[in-house]
mmCIF file with all atom_site columns, C-alpha atoms in Angstrom:
data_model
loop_
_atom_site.group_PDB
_atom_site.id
_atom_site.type_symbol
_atom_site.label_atom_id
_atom_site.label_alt_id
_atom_site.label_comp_id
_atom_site.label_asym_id
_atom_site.label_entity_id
_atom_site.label_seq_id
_atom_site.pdbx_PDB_ins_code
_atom_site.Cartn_x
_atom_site.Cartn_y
_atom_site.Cartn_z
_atom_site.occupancy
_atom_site.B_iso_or_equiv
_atom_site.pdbx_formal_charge
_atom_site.auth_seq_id
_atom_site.auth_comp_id
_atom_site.auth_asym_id
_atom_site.auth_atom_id
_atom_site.pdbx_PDB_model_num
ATOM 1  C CA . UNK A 1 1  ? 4.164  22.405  26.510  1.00 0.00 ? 202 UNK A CA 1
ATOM 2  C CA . UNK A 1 2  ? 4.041  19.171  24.408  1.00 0.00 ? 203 UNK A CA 1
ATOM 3  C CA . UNK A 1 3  ? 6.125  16.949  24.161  1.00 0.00 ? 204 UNK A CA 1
ATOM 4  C CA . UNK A 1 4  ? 7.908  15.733  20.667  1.00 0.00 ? 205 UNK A CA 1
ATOM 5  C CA . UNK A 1 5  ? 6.062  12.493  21.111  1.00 0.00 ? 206 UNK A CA 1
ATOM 6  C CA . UNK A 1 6  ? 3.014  13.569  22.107  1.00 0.00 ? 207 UNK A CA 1
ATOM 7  C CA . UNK A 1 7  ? 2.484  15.291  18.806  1.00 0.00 ? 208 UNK A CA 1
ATOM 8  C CA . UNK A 1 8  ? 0.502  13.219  16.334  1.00 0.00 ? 209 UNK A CA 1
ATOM 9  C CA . UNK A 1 9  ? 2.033  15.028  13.215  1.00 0.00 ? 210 UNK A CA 1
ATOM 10 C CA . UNK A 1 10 ? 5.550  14.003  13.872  1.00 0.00 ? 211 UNK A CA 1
ATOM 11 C CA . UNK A 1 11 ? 4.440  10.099  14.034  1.00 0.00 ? 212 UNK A CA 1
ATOM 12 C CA . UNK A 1 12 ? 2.813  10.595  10.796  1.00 0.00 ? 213 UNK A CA 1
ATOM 13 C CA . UNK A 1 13 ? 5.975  12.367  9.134   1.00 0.00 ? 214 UNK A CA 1
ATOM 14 C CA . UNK A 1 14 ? 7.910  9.065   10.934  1.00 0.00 ? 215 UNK A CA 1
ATOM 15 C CA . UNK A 1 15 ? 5.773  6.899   9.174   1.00 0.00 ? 216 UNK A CA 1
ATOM 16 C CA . UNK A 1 16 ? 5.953  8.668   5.942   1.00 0.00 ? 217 UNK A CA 1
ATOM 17 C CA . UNK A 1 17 ? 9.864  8.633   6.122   1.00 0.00 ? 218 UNK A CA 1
ATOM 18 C CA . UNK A 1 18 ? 9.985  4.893   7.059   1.00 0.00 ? 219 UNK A CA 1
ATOM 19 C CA . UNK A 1 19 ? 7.687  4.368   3.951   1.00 0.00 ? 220 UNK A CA 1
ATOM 20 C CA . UNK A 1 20 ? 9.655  6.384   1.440   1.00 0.00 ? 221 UNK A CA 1
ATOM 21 C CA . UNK A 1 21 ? 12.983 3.934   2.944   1.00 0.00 ? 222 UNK A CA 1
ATOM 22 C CA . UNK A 1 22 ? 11.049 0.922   2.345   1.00 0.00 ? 223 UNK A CA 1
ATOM 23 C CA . UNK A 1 23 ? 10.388 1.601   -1.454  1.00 0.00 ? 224 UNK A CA 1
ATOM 24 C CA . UNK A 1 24 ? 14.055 2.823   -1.325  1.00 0.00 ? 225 UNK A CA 1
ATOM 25 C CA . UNK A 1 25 ? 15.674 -0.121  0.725   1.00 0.00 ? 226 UNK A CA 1
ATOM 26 C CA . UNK A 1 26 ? 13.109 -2.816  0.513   1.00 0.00 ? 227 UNK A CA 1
ATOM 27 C CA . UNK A 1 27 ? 13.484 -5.161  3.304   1.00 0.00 ? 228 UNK A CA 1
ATOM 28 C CA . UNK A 1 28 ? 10.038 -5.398  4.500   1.00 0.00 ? 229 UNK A CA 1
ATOM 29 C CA . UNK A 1 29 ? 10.904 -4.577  7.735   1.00 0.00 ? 230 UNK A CA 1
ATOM 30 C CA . UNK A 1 30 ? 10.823 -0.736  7.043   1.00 0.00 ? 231 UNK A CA 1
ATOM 31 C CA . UNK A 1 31 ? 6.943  -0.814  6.447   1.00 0.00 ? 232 UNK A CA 1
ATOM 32 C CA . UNK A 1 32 ? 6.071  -2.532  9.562   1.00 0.00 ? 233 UNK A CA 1
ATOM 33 C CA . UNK A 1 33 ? 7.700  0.368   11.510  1.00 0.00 ? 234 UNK A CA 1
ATOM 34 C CA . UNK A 1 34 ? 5.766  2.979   9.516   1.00 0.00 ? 235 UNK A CA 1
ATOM 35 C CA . UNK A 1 35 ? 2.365  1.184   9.915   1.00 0.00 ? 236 UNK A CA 1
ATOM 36 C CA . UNK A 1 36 ? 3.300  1.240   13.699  1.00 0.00 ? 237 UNK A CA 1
ATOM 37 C CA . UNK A 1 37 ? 4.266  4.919   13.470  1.00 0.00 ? 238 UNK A CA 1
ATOM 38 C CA . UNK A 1 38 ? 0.771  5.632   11.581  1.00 0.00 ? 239 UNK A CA 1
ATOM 39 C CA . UNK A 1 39 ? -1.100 3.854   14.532  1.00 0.00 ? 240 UNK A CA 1
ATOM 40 C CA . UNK A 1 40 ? 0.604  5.774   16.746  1.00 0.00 ? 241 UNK A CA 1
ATOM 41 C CA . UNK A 1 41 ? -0.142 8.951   15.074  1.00 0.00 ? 242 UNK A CA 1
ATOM 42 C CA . UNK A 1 42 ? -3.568 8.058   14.630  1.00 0.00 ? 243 UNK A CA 1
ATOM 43 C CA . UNK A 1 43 ? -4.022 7.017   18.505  1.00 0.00 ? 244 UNK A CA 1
ATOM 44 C CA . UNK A 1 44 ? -2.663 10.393  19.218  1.00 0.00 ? 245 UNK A CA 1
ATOM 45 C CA . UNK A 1 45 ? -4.491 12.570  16.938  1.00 0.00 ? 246 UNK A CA 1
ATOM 46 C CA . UNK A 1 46 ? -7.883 10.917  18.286  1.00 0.00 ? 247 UNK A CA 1
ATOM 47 C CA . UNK A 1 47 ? -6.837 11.588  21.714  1.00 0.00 ? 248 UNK A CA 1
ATOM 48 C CA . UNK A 1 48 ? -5.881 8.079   23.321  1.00 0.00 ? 249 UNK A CA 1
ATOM 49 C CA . UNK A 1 49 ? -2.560 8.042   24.385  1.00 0.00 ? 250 UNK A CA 1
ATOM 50 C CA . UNK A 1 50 ? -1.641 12.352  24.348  1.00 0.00 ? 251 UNK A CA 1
ATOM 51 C CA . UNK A 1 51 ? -0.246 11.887  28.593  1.00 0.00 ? 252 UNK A CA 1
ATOM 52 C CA . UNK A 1 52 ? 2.114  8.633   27.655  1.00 0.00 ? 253 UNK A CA 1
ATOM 53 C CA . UNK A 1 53 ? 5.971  9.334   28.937  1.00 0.00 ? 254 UNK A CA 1
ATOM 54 C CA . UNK A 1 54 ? 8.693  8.721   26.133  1.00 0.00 ? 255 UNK A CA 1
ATOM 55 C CA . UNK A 1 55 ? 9.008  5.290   27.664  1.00 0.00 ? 256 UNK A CA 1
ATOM 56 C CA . UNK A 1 56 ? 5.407  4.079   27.531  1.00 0.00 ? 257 UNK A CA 1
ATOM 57 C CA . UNK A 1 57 ? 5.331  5.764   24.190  1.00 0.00 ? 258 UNK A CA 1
ATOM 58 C CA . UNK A 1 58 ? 8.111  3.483   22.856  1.00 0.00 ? 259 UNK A CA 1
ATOM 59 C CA . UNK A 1 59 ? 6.467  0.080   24.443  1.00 0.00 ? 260 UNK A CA 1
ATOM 60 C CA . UNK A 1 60 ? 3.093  1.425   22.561  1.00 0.00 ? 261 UNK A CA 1
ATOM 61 C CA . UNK A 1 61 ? 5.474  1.875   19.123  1.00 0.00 ? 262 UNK A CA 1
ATOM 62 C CA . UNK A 1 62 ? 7.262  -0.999  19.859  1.00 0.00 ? 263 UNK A CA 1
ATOM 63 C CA . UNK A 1 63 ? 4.069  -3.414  20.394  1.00 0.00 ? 264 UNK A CA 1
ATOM 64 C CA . UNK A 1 64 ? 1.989  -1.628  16.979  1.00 0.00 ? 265 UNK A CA 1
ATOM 65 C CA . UNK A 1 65 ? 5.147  -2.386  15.158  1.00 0.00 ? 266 UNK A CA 1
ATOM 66 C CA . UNK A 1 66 ? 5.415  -5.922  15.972  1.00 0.00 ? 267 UNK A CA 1
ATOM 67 C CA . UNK A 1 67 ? 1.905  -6.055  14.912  1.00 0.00 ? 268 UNK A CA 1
ATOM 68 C CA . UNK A 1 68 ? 2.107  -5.341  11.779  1.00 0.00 ? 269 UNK A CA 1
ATOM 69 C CA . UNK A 1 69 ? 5.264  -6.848  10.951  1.00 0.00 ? 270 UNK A CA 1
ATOM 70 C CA . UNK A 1 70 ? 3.507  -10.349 11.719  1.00 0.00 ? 271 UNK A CA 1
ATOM 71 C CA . UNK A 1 71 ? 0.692  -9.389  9.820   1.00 0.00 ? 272 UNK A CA 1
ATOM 72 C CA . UNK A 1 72 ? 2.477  -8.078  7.068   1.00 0.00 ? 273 UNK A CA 1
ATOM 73 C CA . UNK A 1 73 ? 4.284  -11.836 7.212   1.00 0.00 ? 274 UNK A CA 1
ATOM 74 C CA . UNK A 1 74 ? 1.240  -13.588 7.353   1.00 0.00 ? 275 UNK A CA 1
ATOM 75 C CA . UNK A 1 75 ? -0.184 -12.282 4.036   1.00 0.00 ? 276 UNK A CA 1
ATOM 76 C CA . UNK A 1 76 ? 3.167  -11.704 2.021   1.00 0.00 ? 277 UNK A CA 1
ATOM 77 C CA . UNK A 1 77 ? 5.321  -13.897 3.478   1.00 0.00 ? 278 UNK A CA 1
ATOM 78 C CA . UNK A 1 78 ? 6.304  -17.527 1.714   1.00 0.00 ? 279 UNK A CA 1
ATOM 79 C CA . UNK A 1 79 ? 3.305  -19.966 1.863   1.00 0.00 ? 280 UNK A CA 1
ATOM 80 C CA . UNK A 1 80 ? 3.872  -23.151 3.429   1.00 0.00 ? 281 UNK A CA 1
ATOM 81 C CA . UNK A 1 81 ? 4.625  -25.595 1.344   1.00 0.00 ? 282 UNK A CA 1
ATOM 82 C CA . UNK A 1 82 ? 6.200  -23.139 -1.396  1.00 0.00 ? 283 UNK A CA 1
ATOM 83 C CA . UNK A 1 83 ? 10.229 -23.829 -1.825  1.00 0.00 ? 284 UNK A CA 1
ATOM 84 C CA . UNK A 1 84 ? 12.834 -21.427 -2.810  1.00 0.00 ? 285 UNK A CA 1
ATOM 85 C CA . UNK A 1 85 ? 13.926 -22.300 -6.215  1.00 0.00 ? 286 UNK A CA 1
ATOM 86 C CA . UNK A 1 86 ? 17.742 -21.165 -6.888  1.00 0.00 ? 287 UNK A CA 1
ATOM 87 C CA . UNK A 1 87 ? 18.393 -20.842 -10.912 1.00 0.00 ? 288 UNK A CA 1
ATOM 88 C CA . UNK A 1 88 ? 21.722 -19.026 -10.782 1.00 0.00 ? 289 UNK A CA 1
ATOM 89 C CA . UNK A 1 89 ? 24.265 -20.147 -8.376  1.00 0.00 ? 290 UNK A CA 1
ATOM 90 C CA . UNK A 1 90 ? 27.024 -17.036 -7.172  1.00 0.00 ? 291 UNK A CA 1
ATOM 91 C CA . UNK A 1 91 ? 29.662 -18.708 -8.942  1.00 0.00 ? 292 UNK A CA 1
ATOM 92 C CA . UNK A 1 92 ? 28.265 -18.848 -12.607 1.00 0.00 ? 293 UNK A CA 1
#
């Protein structure tokens, strides 16, 4: 018998779930977990990783995650040289 995360199907329905919170709660930190859940769900469905124990599983989540949070950073995030412009201050 598999195990939960051995099955590619429930990475992809993670990733789909993380997705649908990041258009509901955007915080960009959302998407970067379902890109990582994706990878992981494609890994498994092409047959790299099906033997990894919940633990390894996690470091491999953990690691695709981090991935694309930086690279999701590095092409949305603020430019260098670009400065936050306040036009409302909290107390108007």
């Amino acid at each position: 018998m598999m195990a939960w995360y051995n099955e590619w199907w429930i990475w992809m329905a993670a990733g789909l779930v993380l997705g649908i919170a990041e258009v509901l709660i955007p915080a960009w930190i959302f998407l970067g977990f379902a890109l990582g859940a994706f990878a992981m769900g494609v890994m498994i469905a092409v047959g790299i990783g099906t033997g990894l124990s919940l633990a390894w599983a996690m470091v491999v989540f953990a690691i695709f995650s981090l991935v694309a949070y930086i690279a999701l950073r590095q092409v949305f995030g603020i430019r260098r040289g670009q400065v936050k412009v306040w036009d409302r201050d909290i107390n108007d």
